[in-house]
Coordinates of N, CA, C and O in Angstrom, one line a residue:
M21 N -72.6 65.6 -0.9 CA -73.1 64.3 -1.9 C -72.8 63.1 -1.3 O -73.7 62.0 -1.3
M22 N -72.3 62.5 -0.5 CA -71.7 61.7 0.4 C -72.9 61.1 0.9 O -73.5 60.0 1.0
F23 N -73.1 62.3 1.8 CA -74.3 62.1 2.9 C -75.8 61.6 2.2 O -76.3 60.7 2.5
L24 N -75.8 62.6 1.0 CA -77.2 62.3 0.4 C -77.2 60.5 -0.3 O -78.0 60.1 -0.1
A25 N -76.0 60.1 -0.7 CA -75.9 58.9 -1.4 C -76.2 57.8 -0.4 O -77.1 56.8 -0.2
C26 N -75.5 58.0 1.0 CA -75.9 57.3 2.2 C -77.1 57.3 2.8 O -77.8 56.0 2.9
V27 N -77.6 58.1 2.8 CA -79.4 58.3 3.3 C -80.2 57.7 1.8 O -81.0 56.7 2.4
S28 N -80.0 58.2 1.0 CA -80.7 57.4 -0.4 C -80.3 55.9 -0.4 O -81.6 55.2 -0.4
A29 N -79.1 55.4 0.2 CA -79.2 53.9 -0.3 C -79.8 53.0 0.9 O -80.2 52.3 0.8
Y30 N -79.6 53.8 2.5 CA -80.5 53.5 3.2 C -81.8 53.3 3.3 O -82.7 52.1 3.4
V31 N -82.7 54.6 2.4 CA -84.0 54.4 2.5 C -84.4 53.3 1.5 O -85.5 52.7 1.7
L32 N -83.6 53.5 0.6 CA -83.8 52.0 -0.4 C -83.8 50.8 0.0 O -84.6 50.2 -0.2
G33 N -82.8 51.0 0.7 CA -82.7 49.4 1.2 C -83.7 49.2 2.8 O -83.8 47.9 2.8
A34 N -84.0 50.0 3.1 CA -85.1 49.8 4.1 C -86.2 49.4 3.7 O -87.3 48.9 4.4
I35 N -86.6 49.6 2.3 CA -87.9 49.1 1.7 C -88.2 47.5 1.9 O -87.4 46.9 1.7
P36 N -89.0 47.2 3.0 CA -89.4 45.7 3.1 C -90.0 45.1 2.0 O -91.3 45.0 2.0
S37 N -89.4 44.7 1.2 CA -90.0 44.6 -0.5 C -91.0 43.0 0.0 O -91.8 43.3 -0.4
G38 N -90.3 42.1 0.7 CA -90.9 41.0 1.2 C -92.3 40.9 1.6 O -93.3 40.5 1.4
L39 N -92.3 41.9 2.7 CA -93.8 42.5 3.7 C -94.6 42.9 2.8 O -95.8 42.7 2.9
W40 N -94.1 44.1 1.9 CA -95.1 45.2 1.2 C -95.8 44.2 0.1 O -97.0 44.4 -0.2
L41 N -94.9 43.2 -0.5 CA -95.2 42.3 -1.8 C -96.9 41.3 -1.2 O -97.4 41.2 -1.9
C42 N -96.2 40.7 0.2 CA -96.9 39.8 0.4 C -98.4 40.6 0.9 O -99.4 40.0 0.7
R43 N -98.5 41.6 1.4 CA -99.4 42.2 1.8 C -100.2 42.6 0.8 O -101.8 42.5 0.9
A44 N -99.6 43.3 0.0 CA -100.3 44.1 -1.4 C -101.0 42.7 -2.5 O -102.2 42.8 -2.6
F45 N -100.0 41.8 -2.7 CA -100.6 40.6 -3.6 C -101.1 39.6 -3.1 O -102.1 38.9 -3.8
W46 N -100.8 39.3 -1.9 CA -101.3 37.7 -1.4 C -102.0 38.1 -0.1 O -102.4 37.1 0.8
H47 N -102.1 39.0 0.4 CA -102.7 39.7 1.5 C -102.5 38.6 2.8 O -103.4 38.4 3.6
I48 N -101.0 38.7 3.0 CA -100.6 38.1 4.2 C -99.5 38.9 4.9 O -98.8 39.8 4.1
D49 N -99.5 38.7 6.0 CA -98.4 39.3 6.7 C -97.3 37.9 6.8 O -97.4 37.1 7.5
I50 N -96.2 37.8 6.1 CA -95.4 37.1 6.1 C -94.5 36.8 7.3 O -93.8 36.0 7.4
R51 N -94.5 37.7 8.1 CA -93.9 37.8 9.7 C -94.6 36.8 10.4 O -94.2 36.4 11.5
N52 N -95.8 36.1 10.0 CA -96.7 35.3 10.6 C -96.6 34.0 10.1 O -97.2 32.9 10.7
Y53 N -95.5 33.6 9.2 CA -95.6 32.4 8.6 C -93.7 31.9 8.7 O -93.2 32.7 8.4
G54 N -94.0 30.4 8.7 CA -92.7 30.2 8.7 C -91.3 30.8 9.6 O -91.8 30.4 10.7
S55 N -90.2 31.2 8.9 CA -89.5 31.6 10.2 C -89.5 33.2 10.5 O -89.0 33.5 11.0
R56 N -90.8 33.5 9.8 CA -91.1 34.9 10.3 C -90.2 35.8 9.8 O -90.1 37.0 10.3
N57 N -89.3 35.5 8.9 CA -88.2 36.4 8.0 C -89.3 37.2 7.1 O -90.1 36.7 6.2
I58 N -88.6 38.2 6.6 CA -89.3 39.0 5.6 C -88.8 38.9 4.1 O -89.2 39.5 3.0
G59 N -87.5 37.9 4.1 CA -86.7 37.7 3.0 C -87.2 36.8 2.0 O -88.6 36.0 1.9
A60 N -86.6 36.7 0.9 CA -86.7 35.8 -0.2 C -86.9 34.1 0.0 O -87.9 33.5 -0.2
T61 N -86.1 33.6 1.0 CA -86.2 32.4 1.2 C -87.9 32.1 1.9 O -88.1 31.0 1.9
N62 N -87.7 32.8 3.1 CA -89.3 32.6 3.9 C -90.7 32.7 2.8 O -91.4 32.2 3.0
V63 N -90.5 33.8 1.8 CA -91.6 33.8 1.1 C -91.2 32.6 0.3 O -92.7 32.4 -0.3
Y64 N -90.2 32.3 -0.1 CA -90.2 31.1 -1.3 C -91.1 29.7 -0.3 O -92.2 29.0 -1.2
R65 N -90.7 29.5 0.6 CA -91.1 28.3 1.5 C -93.0 28.5 1.4 O -93.5 27.4 1.6
T66 N -93.2 29.9 1.7 CA -94.7 30.0 2.2 C -95.5 30.0 1.2 O -96.5 29.8 1.0
L67 N -95.0 31.1 0.0 CA -95.5 31.0 -1.4 C -95.5 30.7 -2.3 O -96.4 30.6 -3.7
G68 N -94.6 30.1 -2.4 CA -93.9 29.1 -3.7 C -92.9 29.9 -4.8 O -92.3 31.0 -4.1
K69 N -92.3 29.6 -5.9 CA -91.2 30.0 -6.6 C -91.3 31.1 -6.9 O -90.2 31.8 -6.9
G70 N -92.5 31.6 -7.7 CA -92.7 33.1 -8.1 C -92.4 34.4 -7.4 O -91.8 35.0 -7.6
P71 N -93.4 34.3 -6.2 CA -92.9 35.0 -5.3 C -91.7 35.3 -4.6 O -91.2 36.5 -4.1
G72 N -91.0 34.1 -4.4 CA -89.8 33.9 -3.8 C -89.1 34.9 -4.6 O -88.1 35.4 -3.7
A73 N -88.7 34.3 -5.8 CA -88.0 35.1 -7.0 C -87.9 36.4 -6.7 O -87.2 37.3 -7.0
L74 N -89.4 37.0 -6.8 CA -89.8 38.5 -7.2 C -89.3 38.9 -6.1 O -88.3 40.3 -6.4
V75 N -89.1 38.4 -4.9 CA -88.7 39.3 -3.4 C -87.4 39.1 -3.3 O -86.4 40.1 -3.0
L76 N -86.5 38.0 -3.9 CA -85.3 38.1 -4.3 C -84.6 38.8 -5.4 O -83.5 39.6 -5.0
L77 N -85.0 39.0 -6.3 CA -84.7 40.0 -7.3 C -84.8 41.6 -6.7 O -84.3 42.2 -7.1
L78 N -85.8 41.9 -6.0 CA -86.3 43.2 -5.3 C -85.2 43.1 -4.3 O -84.7 44.4 -4.6
D79 N -84.8 42.6 -3.6 CA -83.9 42.7 -2.5 C -82.4 43.1 -2.8 O -81.6 44.0 -2.3
F80 N -82.3 42.2 -3.8 CA -80.8 42.3 -4.8 C -80.8 43.5 -5.4 O -79.7 44.3 -5.6
L81 N -81.5 44.1 -6.3 CA -81.7 45.5 -6.7 C -81.4 46.6 -5.8 O -81.0 47.7 -6.2
K82 N -82.0 46.6 -4.5 CA -81.8 47.2 -3.5 C -80.4 47.3 -3.5 O -79.9 48.6 -3.3
G83 N -79.3 46.7 -3.1 CA -78.1 46.4 -2.9 C -77.4 47.4 -4.2 O -76.6 48.1 -3.7
S84 N -78.0 46.9 -5.6 CA -77.0 47.4 -6.3 C -77.4 48.7 -6.9 O -76.4 49.4 -7.3
L85 N -78.7 49.1 -6.6 CA -79.1 50.6 -6.5 C -78.3 51.5 -5.7 O -78.2 52.3 -6.0
G86 N -78.0 50.9 -4.3 CA -77.8 51.7 -3.3 C -76.1 52.1 -3.7 O -75.5 53.1 -3.6
V87 N -75.4 51.1 -4.5 CA -73.9 51.2 -5.0 C -74.1 52.2 -6.3 O -73.2 53.1 -6.5
Y88 N -75.3 52.2 -7.1 CA -75.1 53.2 -8.3 C -75.6 54.2 -8.0 O -74.9 55.4 -8.5
I89 N -76.4 54.5 -6.9 CA -76.6 56.1 -6.5 C -75.4 56.7 -5.9 O -74.9 57.8 -6.4
A90 N -74.6 56.0 -5.2 CA -73.3 56.4 -4.9 C -72.4 57.0 -6.0 O -71.6 57.9 -6.0
M91 N -72.4 55.8 -6.9 CA -71.7 56.1 -8.0 C -71.9 57.2 -8.9 O -71.1 57.9 -9.1
L92 N -73.2 57.4 -8.9 CA -73.6 58.6 -9.6 C -73.3 60.1 -8.6 O -72.7 61.0 -9.5
L93 N -73.6 60.0 -7.8 CA -73.4 61.1 -6.8 C -72.1 61.4 -6.6 O -71.6 62.6 -6.2
V94 N -70.6 60.4 -6.2 CA -69.9 60.7 -5.7 C -68.7 60.2 -6.8 O -68.1 60.9 -7.1
G95 N -69.0 58.8 -6.8 CA -68.1 58.3 -7.7 C -66.8 57.8 -7.6 O -65.8 57.0 -8.3
T96 N -66.5 57.8 -6.2 CA -65.5 57.1 -6.0 C -65.5 55.6 -5.5 O -66.6 55.3 -5.0
P97 N -64.4 54.6 -5.2 CA -64.5 53.2 -5.0 C -65.4 53.4 -3.3 O -65.9 52.8 -3.0
L98 N -64.9 54.5 -2.8 CA -65.1 54.8 -1.1 C -66.6 54.7 -0.9 O -67.0 54.0 -0.3
A99 N -66.8 55.8 -1.8 CA -68.3 56.0 -1.5 C -69.4 54.8 -2.3 O -70.2 54.6 -1.6
M100 N -68.8 54.1 -3.1 CA -69.5 53.2 -3.8 C -69.9 51.6 -2.6 O -70.9 51.2 -2.4
V101 N -68.5 51.7 -1.8 CA -68.9 51.0 -0.7 C -69.6 51.6 0.2 O -70.4 50.5 0.8
F102 N -69.8 52.6 0.7 CA -70.6 53.2 1.6 C -71.9 53.2 1.2 O -73.0 52.7 1.8
G103 N -72.4 53.2 0.0 CA -73.6 53.2 -0.4 C -74.0 51.8 -0.2 O -75.2 51.3 0.0
G104 N -73.6 50.7 -0.6 CA -73.5 49.5 -0.5 C -74.0 49.1 1.0 O -74.9 48.2 1.3
M105 N -73.0 49.4 1.6 CA -73.1 49.5 3.2 C -74.4 49.8 3.7 O -75.3 49.3 4.5
F106 N -74.9 50.9 3.3 CA -76.1 51.7 3.8 C -77.4 51.0 3.2 O -78.4 50.9 3.8
A107 N -77.6 50.7 2.0 CA -78.3 49.8 1.7 C -78.5 48.1 2.2 O -79.6 47.8 2.9
I108 N -77.6 47.7 2.7 CA -77.4 46.5 3.4 C -78.0 46.8 5.0 O -78.9 46.1 5.4
L109 N -77.7 47.8 5.7 CA -78.0 48.3 7.0 C -79.4 48.6 6.7 O -80.2 48.1 7.7
G110 N -80.0 49.3 5.8 CA -81.3 49.7 5.7 C -82.2 48.5 5.7 O -83.3 48.2 6.4
H111 N -81.7 47.6 4.4 CA -82.2 46.0 4.9 C -82.4 45.4 6.0 O -83.2 44.7 6.6
S112 N -81.3 45.3 7.0 CA -81.3 44.7 8.3 C -81.9 45.3 9.5 O -82.0 44.8 10.3
A113 N -82.0 46.8 9.2 CA -82.3 47.3 10.5 C -83.1 48.8 9.9 O -82.8 49.6 10.0
S114 N -84.4 48.2 9.4 CA -85.0 49.3 8.6 C -86.0 50.1 9.4 O -86.5 49.5 10.3
V115 N -86.2 51.2 9.0 CA -86.7 52.4 9.5 C -88.0 51.8 9.7 O -88.7 52.4 10.3
F116 N -88.6 51.3 8.8 CA -90.0 50.8 8.1 C -90.5 49.6 9.2 O -91.8 49.6 9.4
L117 N -89.7 49.0 9.7 CA -89.9 48.1 10.9 C -89.1 48.2 11.9 O -88.9 47.1 12.8
R118 N -89.2 49.3 12.6 CA -88.5 49.6 13.8 C -87.3 48.7 14.0 O -86.9 48.2 14.8
F119 N -86.6 49.2 12.9 CA -85.1 48.8 12.8 C -85.1 47.5 13.0 O -83.9 46.9 13.6
K120 N -85.7 46.9 12.6 CA -85.6 45.3 12.2 C -85.7 44.9 10.9 O -85.6 46.2 10.1
G121 N -85.1 43.9 10.3 CA -85.2 43.7 9.2 C -84.8 42.0 8.6 O -84.6 41.1 9.2
G122 N -84.3 41.9 7.2 CA -83.7 40.7 6.8 C -82.6 40.5 7.1 O -81.8 41.1 7.8
K123 N -82.0 39.4 6.7 CA -80.6 39.1 7.1 C -79.6 39.4 5.9 O -78.4 39.5 6.5
G124 N -79.8 40.2 5.0 CA -79.1 41.0 4.2 C -78.3 40.1 3.2 O -77.7 40.7 2.1
V125 N -78.7 39.1 2.7 CA -78.0 38.0 1.6 C -78.3 38.5 0.3 O -77.5 38.8 -0.6
A126 N -79.3 38.6 0.1 CA -79.5 39.1 -1.6 C -79.4 40.7 -1.6 O -78.8 40.8 -2.7
T127 N -79.7 41.4 -0.5 CA -78.8 42.9 -0.8 C -77.5 42.8 -1.0 O -77.0 43.9 -1.7
G128 N -77.0 42.0 0.1 CA -75.5 42.0 -0.1 C -74.9 41.6 -1.7 O -74.0 41.9 -1.8
L129 N -75.6 40.5 -1.8 CA -75.0 39.9 -3.4 C -75.4 41.0 -4.4 O -74.4 41.1 -5.3
G130 N -76.5 41.6 -4.4 CA -76.6 43.0 -5.3 C -75.6 43.7 -5.0 O -75.0 44.7 -6.2
V131 N -74.9 44.4 -3.8 CA -73.7 45.2 -3.6 C -72.5 44.8 -4.4 O -71.9 45.4 -5.4
I132 N -72.4 43.4 -3.8 CA -71.1 42.6 -4.4 C -71.1 42.8 -6.0 O -70.2 42.9 -6.9
A133 N -72.1 42.5 -6.6 CA -72.4 42.4 -8.2 C -72.0 43.5 -8.7 O -71.4 43.5 -9.8
M134 N -72.3 44.7 -8.2 CA -71.7 46.1 -8.8 C -70.4 46.0 -8.5 O -69.6 46.8 -9.2
L135 N -69.7 45.9 -7.2 CA -68.5 46.0 -6.8 C -67.4 45.2 -7.6 O -66.5 45.6 -8.2
M136 N -67.9 43.7 -7.6 CA -66.9 42.8 -7.7 C -67.5 41.6 -8.5 O -68.2 40.6 -7.9
P137 N -67.9 41.9 -9.8 CA -68.7 40.9 -10.4 C -68.0 39.4 -10.9 O -68.8 38.3 -10.4
N138 N -66.7 39.4 -10.7 CA -66.1 38.2 -10.6 C -66.2 37.5 -9.5 O -66.4 36.3 -9.4
V139 N -66.4 38.2 -8.3 CA -66.5 37.5 -6.9 C -67.7 36.7 -7.2 O -67.9 36.0 -6.3
T140 N -68.9 37.6 -7.4 CA -70.3 37.5 -7.3 C -70.4 36.3 -8.2 O -71.4 35.3 -7.9
A141 N -70.0 35.8 -9.3 CA -70.1 34.6 -10.1 C -69.4 33.7 -9.5 O -70.7 32.6 -9.3
V142 N -68.4 33.4 -8.6 CA -68.2 32.6 -7.9 C -68.7 32.2 -6.8 O -69.3 31.1 -6.3
V143 N -69.4 33.1 -5.8 CA -69.8 32.7 -5.0 C -71.4 32.5 -5.2 O -71.9 31.7 -4.5
T144 N -72.1 33.0 -6.4 CA -73.5 32.3 -6.6 C -73.4 30.9 -7.0 O -74.2 30.4 -6.4
L145 N -72.3 30.8 -7.5 CA -72.1 29.0 -7.9 C -71.7 28.5 -6.7 O -72.5 27.1 -6.6
V146 N -71.1 28.5 -5.9 CA -71.1 28.0 -4.9 C -72.3 27.5 -4.0 O -72.7 27.0 -3.1
W147 N -73.0 29.1 -3.9 CA -74.2 29.1 -3.0 C -75.1 27.8 -3.8 O -75.6 27.3 -2.9
L148 N -75.1 28.0 -5.1 CA -76.2 27.1 -5.8 C -76.1 25.7 -5.7 O -76.8 24.5 -5.1
G149 N -74.6 25.3 -5.5 CA -74.0 24.2 -5.1 C -74.5 23.6 -3.7 O -75.1 22.4 -4.0
I150 N -74.2 24.3 -2.9 CA -74.2 23.9 -1.5 C -75.8 23.6 -1.4 O -76.4 22.5 -0.8
V151 N -76.9 24.6 -2.0 CA -78.2 24.7 -2.0 C -78.5 23.4 -2.4 O -79.6 22.7 -2.0
F152 N -78.2 23.0 -3.4 CA -78.7 21.8 -4.2 C -78.2 20.3 -3.6 O -78.9 19.4 -3.6
V153 N -77.2 20.4 -3.2 CA -76.4 19.4 -2.3 C -77.2 19.0 -1.0 O -77.7 17.9 -0.7
T154 N -77.2 19.9 -0.1 CA -77.6 19.9 1.2 C -79.3 20.2 1.1 O -79.9 20.0 2.3
R155 N -79.5 21.2 0.3 CA -81.1 21.8 0.5 C -81.0 22.8 1.8 O -82.1 23.2 2.3
Y156 N -80.1 23.4 2.2 CA -79.9 24.3 3.3 C -79.6 26.1 2.6 O -78.1 25.8 2.5
V157 N -80.7 26.5 2.5 CA -80.2 27.8 2.2 C -79.2 28.6 3.0 O -78.2 29.5 2.4
S158 N -79.1 28.5 4.2 CA -78.6 29.4 5.3 C -77.0 28.8 5.2 O -76.3 29.7 5.2
L159 N -77.1 27.2 5.0 CA -75.5 27.0 4.8 C -74.7 27.3 3.5 O -73.5 28.2 3.7
G160 N -75.5 27.8 2.5 CA -75.0 28.2 1.6 C -74.8 29.7 1.6 O -73.7 30.1 1.3
S161 N -75.5 30.1 2.3 CA -75.4 31.8 2.6 C -74.0 32.1 3.2 O -73.5 32.9 3.1
I162 N -73.9 31.3 4.4 CA -73.1 31.4 5.3 C -71.5 31.2 4.7 O -70.9 32.1 4.8
V163 N -71.6 30.1 3.6 CA -70.4 29.6 3.3 C -70.1 30.6 2.4 O -69.1 31.0 1.8
A164 N -70.9 31.2 1.4 CA -70.6 32.1 0.4 C -70.5 33.5 0.8 O -69.3 34.2 0.2
A165 N -71.1 33.9 2.1 CA -70.2 34.9 2.6 C -69.0 34.8 3.1 O -68.2 35.9 2.7
A166 N -68.5 34.1 3.7 CA -67.2 33.9 4.1 C -66.2 34.2 2.9 O -64.9 34.5 3.2
L167 N -66.6 33.7 1.8 CA -65.8 33.5 0.6 C -65.6 35.0 0.3 O -64.6 34.9 -0.7
V168 N -66.7 35.6 0.2 CA -66.3 36.6 -0.2 C -65.0 37.6 -0.3 O -64.2 38.1 -0.6
P169 N -64.5 37.7 0.7 CA -63.2 38.7 1.4 C -61.9 37.8 0.8 O -61.1 38.6 0.1
L170 N -62.1 36.6 0.9 CA -61.0 35.6 0.3 C -60.9 35.6 -1.2 O -59.9 35.9 -1.7
L171 N -62.0 35.8 -1.8 CA -62.0 35.8 -3.3 C -61.8 37.4 -3.6 O -61.0 37.3 -4.6
A172 N -62.3 38.3 -2.9 CA -61.9 39.8 -3.2 C -60.0 39.7 -3.4 O -59.4 40.7 -4.2
F173 N -59.6 39.3 -2.3 CA -58.0 39.4 -1.9 C -57.6 38.6 -3.4 O -56.5 39.1 -3.7
F174 N -58.1 37.3 -3.5 CA -57.4 36.7 -4.7 C -57.7 37.1 -6.0 O -57.0 36.9 -7.1
F175 N -58.8 37.8 -6.2 CA -58.9 38.7 -7.5 C -58.4 40.1 -7.5 O -58.4 40.8 -8.4
D176 N -57.4 40.4 -6.4 CA -56.8 41.6 -6.0 C -57.9 42.9 -6.6 O -57.5 43.5 -7.0
A177 N -59.0 42.8 -5.8 CA -59.8 43.9 -5.6 C -59.5 45.0 -5.0 O -58.3 45.1 -3.8
P178 N -59.9 46.2 -4.9 CA -59.2 47.6 -4.4 C -59.5 47.3 -2.4 O -60.5 46.6 -2.8
A179 N -58.5 48.0 -2.1 CA -58.5 47.4 -0.6 C -59.8 48.0 0.1 O -60.4 47.2 1.2
E180 N -60.6 48.8 -0.7 CA -61.8 49.7 0.0 C -62.9 48.3 -0.3 O -63.8 47.7 1.0
Y181 N -62.9 47.7 -1.3 CA -63.9 46.4 -1.5 C -63.3 45.3 -0.7 O -64.3 44.5 -0.1
L182 N -62.2 45.0 -0.5 CA -61.7 43.9 0.4 C -62.0 44.2 1.8 O -62.8 43.3 2.4
V183 N -61.9 45.4 2.5 CA -62.5 45.6 3.6 C -64.2 45.6 4.0 O -64.8 44.6 4.8
F184 N -64.9 46.2 3.0 CA -66.0 45.7 2.7 C -66.7 44.6 2.5 O -67.5 43.6 3.5
G185 N -65.8 43.6 1.7 CA -66.0 42.3 2.0 C -66.1 41.8 3.0 O -67.0 40.7 3.3
G186 N -64.9 41.9 4.0 CA -65.3 41.1 5.2 C -65.9 41.9 6.3 O -66.7 40.7 7.2
A187 N -66.3 42.7 6.3 CA -67.5 43.6 7.1 C -68.8 43.0 6.9 O -69.7 42.4 7.5
A188 N -69.1 42.4 5.4 CA -70.4 42.3 4.8 C -70.4 40.7 5.2 O -71.7 40.3 5.5
A189 N -69.3 40.3 5.4 CA -69.3 38.5 5.7 C -69.8 38.2 6.8 O -70.6 37.5 7.4
I190 N -69.0 39.4 8.3 CA -69.6 39.2 9.5 C -70.9 39.3 9.4 O -71.6 39.0 10.4
L191 N -71.4 40.5 9.1 CA -72.8 40.6 9.3 C -73.5 39.7 8.6 O -74.6 39.6 9.6
V192 N -73.3 38.9 7.7 CA -74.6 38.1 7.2 C -74.3 36.8 8.1 O -75.1 36.3 8.6
I193 N -73.0 36.4 8.5 CA -73.0 35.5 9.7 C -73.6 35.7 10.8 O -74.6 34.5 11.3
V194 N -73.2 36.8 11.5 CA -73.7 37.0 12.8 C -75.2 37.3 13.0 O -76.0 36.6 13.4
R195 N -75.6 37.4 11.5 CA -77.5 37.5 11.2 C -77.7 36.1 11.0 O -79.2 36.0 11.4
H196 N -77.0 35.1 11.1 CA -77.4 33.7 10.9 C -77.3 32.8 11.9 O -76.9 31.4 12.1
H197 N -77.2 33.8 13.0 CA -76.5 33.1 14.5 C -77.4 31.9 15.2 O -77.0 30.8 15.2
S198 N -78.7 32.1 14.5 CA -80.0 31.2 14.7 C -79.8 29.8 13.8 O -79.8 29.2 14.5
N199 N -79.5 30.2 12.9 CA -79.3 29.1 11.8 C -78.3 28.4 12.4 O -78.2 27.1 11.6
I200 N -77.3 28.9 12.8 CA -75.9 28.1 12.5 C -76.1 27.4 13.8 O -75.8 26.0 13.9
R201 N -77.0 27.9 14.9 CA -77.3 27.0 15.9 C -78.0 25.7 15.7 O -77.9 24.5 15.8
R202 N -79.0 25.9 14.8 CA -79.7 24.9 14.0 C -79.0 24.0 13.4 O -79.6 22.7 13.2
L203 N -78.4 24.3 12.4 CA -77.3 23.7 11.6 C -76.8 22.3 12.5 O -76.5 21.2 12.1
L204 N -76.0 23.4 13.6 CA -75.5 22.5 14.6 C -76.1 21.1 15.5 O -75.7 20.1 15.6
D205 N -77.4 21.6 15.7 CA -78.2 20.4 16.3 C -79.1 19.8 15.5 O -79.6 19.0 15.5
G206 N -79.1 20.0 14.0 CA -79.4 19.3 13.2 C -81.0 19.2 12.8 O -81.8 18.4 12.7
T207 N -81.3 20.6 13.4 CA -83.0 20.9 13.1 C -83.3 22.1 12.2 O -84.5 22.5 12.5
E208 N -82.4 22.4 11.8 CA -82.3 23.4 10.5 C -83.5 23.0 9.2 O -83.6 22.0 9.0
S209 N -84.2 24.0 8.9 CA -85.2 23.4 8.0 C -84.6 23.5 6.4 O -83.8 24.5 6.1
K210 N -85.1 22.3 5.6 CA -84.5 22.4 4.2 C -85.5 23.1 3.5 O -86.5 23.3 3.7
I211 N -84.9 24.0 2.3 CA -85.7 24.3 1.4 C -86.2 23.7 0.5 O -86.3 22.4 0.2
K212 N -87.9 24.3 0.6 CA -88.7 23.5 -0.1 C -89.9 24.6 -0.5 O -90.3 25.4 0.1
A213 N -90.1 24.8 -1.8 CA -91.3 25.7 -2.2 C -92.7 25.4 -1.7 O -93.4 24.2 -1.5
G214 N -93.2 26.2 -1.0 CA -94.7 26.2 -0.4 C -95.8 26.8 -1.3 O -95.6 27.5 -2.1
R215 N -96.9 26.2 -0.7 CA -98.1 27.2 -1.2 C -98.8 27.3 0.0 O -99.6 26.2 0.3
R216 N -99.3 28.3 0.3 CA -99.8 29.1 1.5 C -101.2 28.3 1.5 O -102.1 28.7 0.4

């Protein structure tokens, strides 16, 4: 059942929500616009608040459902962590996109929301504060990801969740390596809703 849970979570995570929605409803390939990323931030910059929020919600749900499937099929904390990990892996290395994908922030948040709601509440507030003040989504995502394992420890989360939080933080930060370079160079784009 663990194998089935992991495969199901991966396939669910691999669904390229941003790409397919933009093709179906706005008739564009989002990979040809802005940062060329399929995630909510690029959809927001290209098409505006509504489409960006929809992609954010769907990517969030992929992570939450990955954990939920593992909870139903197996039910242990370790299985739930693996369900979340495979959902994030699917999003970041999608079989539908030749093993390319998004940066995993919204999907990872969906996983954390299922595993550690108290941690999710804090990192969401931190992310919102940083983005509101600086207008840099990438900076908010990097700082929020780094906080997850620290907050998991502070809130005395199970060891499996603590290890997952650390691994997920590393993945998100590594996936933002180009953003980190641009932040250091002062060339990172600030968030602004677009209308193609």
